């Protein structure tokens, strides 16, 4: 995982995501999930492109079931964008990079 992507845990979710000054895109994933592996390099690229504007994090749902349950994650990958501690957008499944950019740009008001 690149240094632009934060590894999230149940214990650090509040601090890293809910209290973040920047919008945060969270990738809820698991190592056994094929579509999650397809999305991972896109998340890495977006982390570089939006550095300083948006924070990116990955949460392994197998290792962090409390957070996954809190947000009703039933299908992975699920991407949620948080702003000011609230979910402002959600994408379920593997999406192309341009669709993810649209969602991020909308949140940034671009």
JSON list of C-alpha atoms in Angstrom, two decimals:
[
{"chain": "A", "resi": 1, "resn": "UNK", "atom": "CA", "xyz": [0.00, 0.00, 0.00]},
{"chain": "A", "resi": 2, "resn": "UNK", "atom": "CA", "xyz": [1.35, 3.43, -0.90]},
{"chain": "A", "resi": 3, "resn": "UNK", "atom": "CA", "xyz": [2.12, 6.04, 1.71]},
{"chain": "A", "resi": 4, "resn": "UNK", "atom": "CA", "xyz": [-0.86, 8.11, 0.52]},
{"chain": "A", "resi": 5, "resn": "UNK", "atom": "CA", "xyz": [-3.29, 5.42, 1.72]},
{"chain": "A", "resi": 6, "resn": "UNK", "atom": "CA", "xyz": [-4.00, 5.04, 5.45]},
{"chain": "A", "resi": 7, "resn": "UNK", "atom": "CA", "xyz": [-4.63, 1.56, 6.88]},
{"chain": "A", "resi": 8, "resn": "UNK", "atom": "CA", "xyz": [-7.76, 1.97, 9.00]},
{"chain": "A", "resi": 9, "resn": "UNK", "atom": "CA", "xyz": [-8.82, -0.07, 12.03]},
{"chain": "A", "resi": 10, "resn": "UNK", "atom": "CA", "xyz": [-11.84, -0.16, 14.31]},
{"chain": "A", "resi": 11, "resn": "UNK", "atom": "CA", "xyz": [-9.73, 1.56, 16.99]},
{"chain": "A", "resi": 12, "resn": "UNK", "atom": "CA", "xyz": [-8.50, 4.40, 14.76]},
{"chain": "A", "resi": 13, "resn": "UNK", "atom": "CA", "xyz": [-11.56, 4.96, 12.55]},
{"chain": "A", "resi": 14, "resn": "UNK", "atom": "CA", "xyz": [-12.95, 7.85, 14.59]},
{"chain": "A", "resi": 15, "resn": "UNK", "atom": "CA", "xyz": [-9.62, 9.68, 14.70]},
{"chain": "A", "resi": 16, "resn": "UNK", "atom": "CA", "xyz": [-8.57, 9.02, 11.09]},
{"chain": "A", "resi": 17, "resn": "UNK", "atom": "CA", "xyz": [-11.96, 9.41, 9.36]},
{"chain": "A", "resi": 18, "resn": "UNK", "atom": "CA", "xyz": [-14.68, 11.00, 11.48]},
{"chain": "A", "resi": 19, "resn": "UNK", "atom": "CA", "xyz": [-12.41, 13.71, 12.92]},
{"chain": "A", "resi": 20, "resn": "UNK", "atom": "CA", "xyz": [-10.49, 14.38, 9.69]},
{"chain": "A", "resi": 21, "resn": "UNK", "atom": "CA", "xyz": [-10.36, 17.96, 8.46]},
{"chain": "A", "resi": 22, "resn": "UNK", "atom": "CA", "xyz": [-10.21, 16.64, 4.88]},
{"chain": "A", "resi": 23, "resn": "UNK", "atom": "CA", "xyz": [-12.88, 14.55, 3.14]},
{"chain": "A", "resi": 24, "resn": "UNK", "atom": "CA", "xyz": [-11.99, 10.84, 3.42]},
{"chain": "A", "resi": 25, "resn": "UNK", "atom": "CA", "xyz": [-12.64, 8.09, 0.89]},
{"chain": "A", "resi": 26, "resn": "UNK", "atom": "CA", "xyz": [-12.77, 4.75, 2.71]},
{"chain": "A", "resi": 27, "resn": "UNK", "atom": "CA", "xyz": [-12.34, 1.50, 0.78]},
{"chain": "A", "resi": 28, "resn": "UNK", "atom": "CA", "xyz": [-14.04, -1.33, 2.71]},
{"chain": "A", "resi": 29, "resn": "UNK", "atom": "CA", "xyz": [-12.34, -4.48, 1.39]},
{"chain": "A", "resi": 30, "resn": "UNK", "atom": "CA", "xyz": [-11.02, -7.98, 2.17]},
{"chain": "A", "resi": 31, "resn": "UNK", "atom": "CA", "xyz": [-7.96, -9.83, 0.82]},
{"chain": "A", "resi": 32, "resn": "UNK", "atom": "CA", "xyz": [-10.05, -12.67, -0.66]},
{"chain": "A", "resi": 33, "resn": "UNK", "atom": "CA", "xyz": [-12.25, -10.28, -2.68]},
{"chain": "A", "resi": 34, "resn": "UNK", "atom": "CA", "xyz": [-11.37, -10.26, -6.41]},
{"chain": "A", "resi": 35, "resn": "UNK", "atom": "CA", "xyz": [-13.16, -6.99, -7.27]},
{"chain": "A", "resi": 36, "resn": "UNK", "atom": "CA", "xyz": [-11.42, -5.36, -4.27]},
{"chain": "A", "resi": 37, "resn": "UNK", "atom": "CA", "xyz": [-8.06, -6.23, -5.85]},
{"chain": "A", "resi": 38, "resn": "UNK", "atom": "CA", "xyz": [-9.22, -4.57, -9.08]},
{"chain": "A", "resi": 39, "resn": "UNK", "atom": "CA", "xyz": [-10.11, -1.35, -7.24]},
{"chain": "A", "resi": 40, "resn": "UNK", "atom": "CA", "xyz": [-6.89, -1.19, -5.17]},
{"chain": "A", "resi": 41, "resn": "UNK", "atom": "CA", "xyz": [-4.59, 0.25, -7.88]},
{"chain": "A", "resi": 42, "resn": "UNK", "atom": "CA", "xyz": [-7.24, 2.86, -8.76]},
{"chain": "A", "resi": 43, "resn": "UNK", "atom": "CA", "xyz": [-7.38, 3.95, -5.11]},
{"chain": "A", "resi": 44, "resn": "UNK", "atom": "CA", "xyz": [-3.56, 4.22, -5.12]},
{"chain": "A", "resi": 45, "resn": "UNK", "atom": "CA", "xyz": [-3.64, 6.45, -8.22]},
{"chain": "A", "resi": 46, "resn": "UNK", "atom": "CA", "xyz": [-6.39, 8.65, -6.79]},
{"chain": "A", "resi": 47, "resn": "UNK", "atom": "CA", "xyz": [-4.43, 8.95, -3.54]},
{"chain": "A", "resi": 48, "resn": "UNK", "atom": "CA", "xyz": [-1.58, 10.49, -5.54]},
{"chain": "A", "resi": 49, "resn": "UNK", "atom": "CA", "xyz": [-3.83, 12.71, -7.67]},
{"chain": "A", "resi": 50, "resn": "UNK", "atom": "CA", "xyz": [-5.83, 14.13, -4.76]},
{"chain": "A", "resi": 51, "resn": "UNK", "atom": "CA", "xyz": [-2.97, 14.35, -2.27]},
{"chain": "A", "resi": 52, "resn": "UNK", "atom": "CA", "xyz": [-3.61, 17.19, 0.18]},
{"chain": "A", "resi": 53, "resn": "UNK", "atom": "CA", "xyz": [-7.28, 17.49, -0.87]},
{"chain": "A", "resi": 54, "resn": "UNK", "atom": "CA", "xyz": [-8.74, 14.12, 0.10]},
{"chain": "A", "resi": 55, "resn": "UNK", "atom": "CA", "xyz": [-7.54, 11.47, 2.53]},
{"chain": "A", "resi": 56, "resn": "UNK", "atom": "CA", "xyz": [-7.75, 7.83, 1.40]},
{"chain": "A", "resi": 57, "resn": "UNK", "atom": "CA", "xyz": [-8.08, 4.85, 3.71]},
{"chain": "A", "resi": 58, "resn": "UNK", "atom": "CA", "xyz": [-8.59, 1.12, 3.46]},
{"chain": "A", "resi": 59, "resn": "UNK", "atom": "CA", "xyz": [-10.44, -0.91, 6.07]},
{"chain": "A", "resi": 60, "resn": "UNK", "atom": "CA", "xyz": [-10.17, -4.70, 6.00]},
{"chain": "A", "resi": 61, "resn": "UNK", "atom": "CA", "xyz": [-13.69, -5.82, 6.95]},
{"chain": "A", "resi": 62, "resn": "UNK", "atom": "CA", "xyz": [-12.50, -9.23, 8.18]},
{"chain": "A", "resi": 63, "resn": "UNK", "atom": "CA", "xyz": [-10.09, -7.66, 10.67]},
{"chain": "A", "resi": 64, "resn": "UNK", "atom": "CA", "xyz": [-12.38, -4.76, 11.64]},
{"chain": "A", "resi": 65, "resn": "UNK", "atom": "CA", "xyz": [-15.95, -6.07, 11.84]},
{"chain": "A", "resi": 66, "resn": "UNK", "atom": "CA", "xyz": [-17.24, -3.39, 14.23]},
{"chain": "A", "resi": 67, "resn": "UNK", "atom": "CA", "xyz": [-16.76, -0.53, 11.78]},
{"chain": "A", "resi": 68, "resn": "UNK", "atom": "CA", "xyz": [-18.06, -2.60, 8.86]},
{"chain": "A", "resi": 69, "resn": "UNK", "atom": "CA", "xyz": [-21.18, -3.46, 10.86]},
{"chain": "A", "resi": 70, "resn": "UNK", "atom": "CA", "xyz": [-21.67, 0.15, 11.99]},
{"chain": "A", "resi": 71, "resn": "UNK", "atom": "CA", "xyz": [-21.85, 1.28, 8.36]},
{"chain": "A", "resi": 72, "resn": "UNK", "atom": "CA", "xyz": [-23.91, -1.68, 7.15]},
{"chain": "A", "resi": 73, "resn": "UNK", "atom": "CA", "xyz": [-21.27, -3.09, 4.83]},
{"chain": "A", "resi": 74, "resn": "UNK", "atom": "CA", "xyz": [-22.85, -6.18, 3.25]},
{"chain": "A", "resi": 75, "resn": "UNK", "atom": "CA", "xyz": [-21.02, -6.18, -0.06]},
{"chain": "A", "resi": 76, "resn": "UNK", "atom": "CA", "xyz": [-17.41, -5.36, -0.91]},
{"chain": "A", "resi": 77, "resn": "UNK", "atom": "CA", "xyz": [-15.79, -3.39, -2.24]},
{"chain": "A", "resi": 78, "resn": "UNK", "atom": "CA", "xyz": [-17.83, -0.56, -0.79]},
{"chain": "A", "resi": 79, "resn": "UNK", "atom": "CA", "xyz": [-16.38, 2.92, -1.08]},
{"chain": "A", "resi": 80, "resn": "UNK", "atom": "CA", "xyz": [-17.72, 5.60, 1.23]},
{"chain": "A", "resi": 81, "resn": "UNK", "atom": "CA", "xyz": [-16.80, 9.25, 1.19]},
{"chain": "A", "resi": 82, "resn": "UNK", "atom": "CA", "xyz": [-16.95, 11.01, 4.55]},
{"chain": "A", "resi": 83, "resn": "UNK", "atom": "CA", "xyz": [-16.98, 14.77, 5.04]},
{"chain": "A", "resi": 84, "resn": "UNK", "atom": "CA", "xyz": [-17.17, 16.39, 8.48]},
{"chain": "A", "resi": 85, "resn": "UNK", "atom": "CA", "xyz": [-17.75, 12.96, 10.04]},
{"chain": "A", "resi": 86, "resn": "UNK", "atom": "CA", "xyz": [-20.76, 12.11, 7.84]},
{"chain": "A", "resi": 87, "resn": "UNK", "atom": "CA", "xyz": [-21.17, 9.75, 4.89]},
{"chain": "A", "resi": 88, "resn": "UNK", "atom": "CA", "xyz": [-21.80, 11.96, 1.86]},
{"chain": "A", "resi": 89, "resn": "UNK", "atom": "CA", "xyz": [-21.49, 9.37, -0.91]},
{"chain": "A", "resi": 90, "resn": "UNK", "atom": "CA", "xyz": [-21.28, 5.61, -1.32]},
{"chain": "A", "resi": 91, "resn": "UNK", "atom": "CA", "xyz": [-20.32, 3.37, -4.22]},
{"chain": "A", "resi": 92, "resn": "UNK", "atom": "CA", "xyz": [-20.81, -0.39, -4.02]},
{"chain": "A", "resi": 93, "resn": "UNK", "atom": "CA", "xyz": [-18.81, -2.70, -6.27]},
{"chain": "A", "resi": 94, "resn": "UNK", "atom": "CA", "xyz": [-15.86, -2.12, -8.58]},
{"chain": "A", "resi": 95, "resn": "UNK", "atom": "CA", "xyz": [-16.18, 1.15, -10.47]},
{"chain": "A", "resi": 96, "resn": "UNK", "atom": "CA", "xyz": [-13.90, 2.68, -13.12]},
{"chain": "A", "resi": 97, "resn": "UNK", "atom": "CA", "xyz": [-11.54, 5.46, -12.15]},
{"chain": "A", "resi": 98, "resn": "UNK", "atom": "CA", "xyz": [-13.57, 8.17, -13.92]},
{"chain": "A", "resi": 99, "resn": "UNK", "atom": "CA", "xyz": [-16.67, 7.29, -11.85]},
{"chain": "A", "resi": 100, "resn": "UNK", "atom": "CA", "xyz": [-14.68, 7.58, -8.62]},
{"chain": "A", "resi": 101, "resn": "UNK", "atom": "CA", "xyz": [-13.21, 10.90, -9.76]},
{"chain": "A", "resi": 102, "resn": "UNK", "atom": "CA", "xyz": [-16.74, 12.20, -10.44]},
{"chain": "A", "resi": 103, "resn": "UNK", "atom": "CA", "xyz": [-17.81, 11.32, -6.90]},
{"chain": "A", "resi": 104, "resn": "UNK", "atom": "CA", "xyz": [-14.71, 12.93, -5.37]},
{"chain": "A", "resi": 105, "resn": "UNK", "atom": "CA", "xyz": [-14.96, 16.07, -7.51]},
{"chain": "A", "resi": 106, "resn": "UNK", "atom": "CA", "xyz": [-18.61, 16.46, -6.53]},
{"chain": "A", "resi": 107, "resn": "UNK", "atom": "CA", "xyz": [-17.65, 16.42, -2.84]},
{"chain": "A", "resi": 108, "resn": "UNK", "atom": "CA", "xyz": [-14.85, 18.92, -3.47]},
{"chain": "A", "resi": 109, "resn": "UNK", "atom": "CA", "xyz": [-17.26, 21.16, -5.35]},
{"chain": "A", "resi": 110, "resn": "UNK", "atom": "CA", "xyz": [-15.29, 20.99, -8.59]}
]
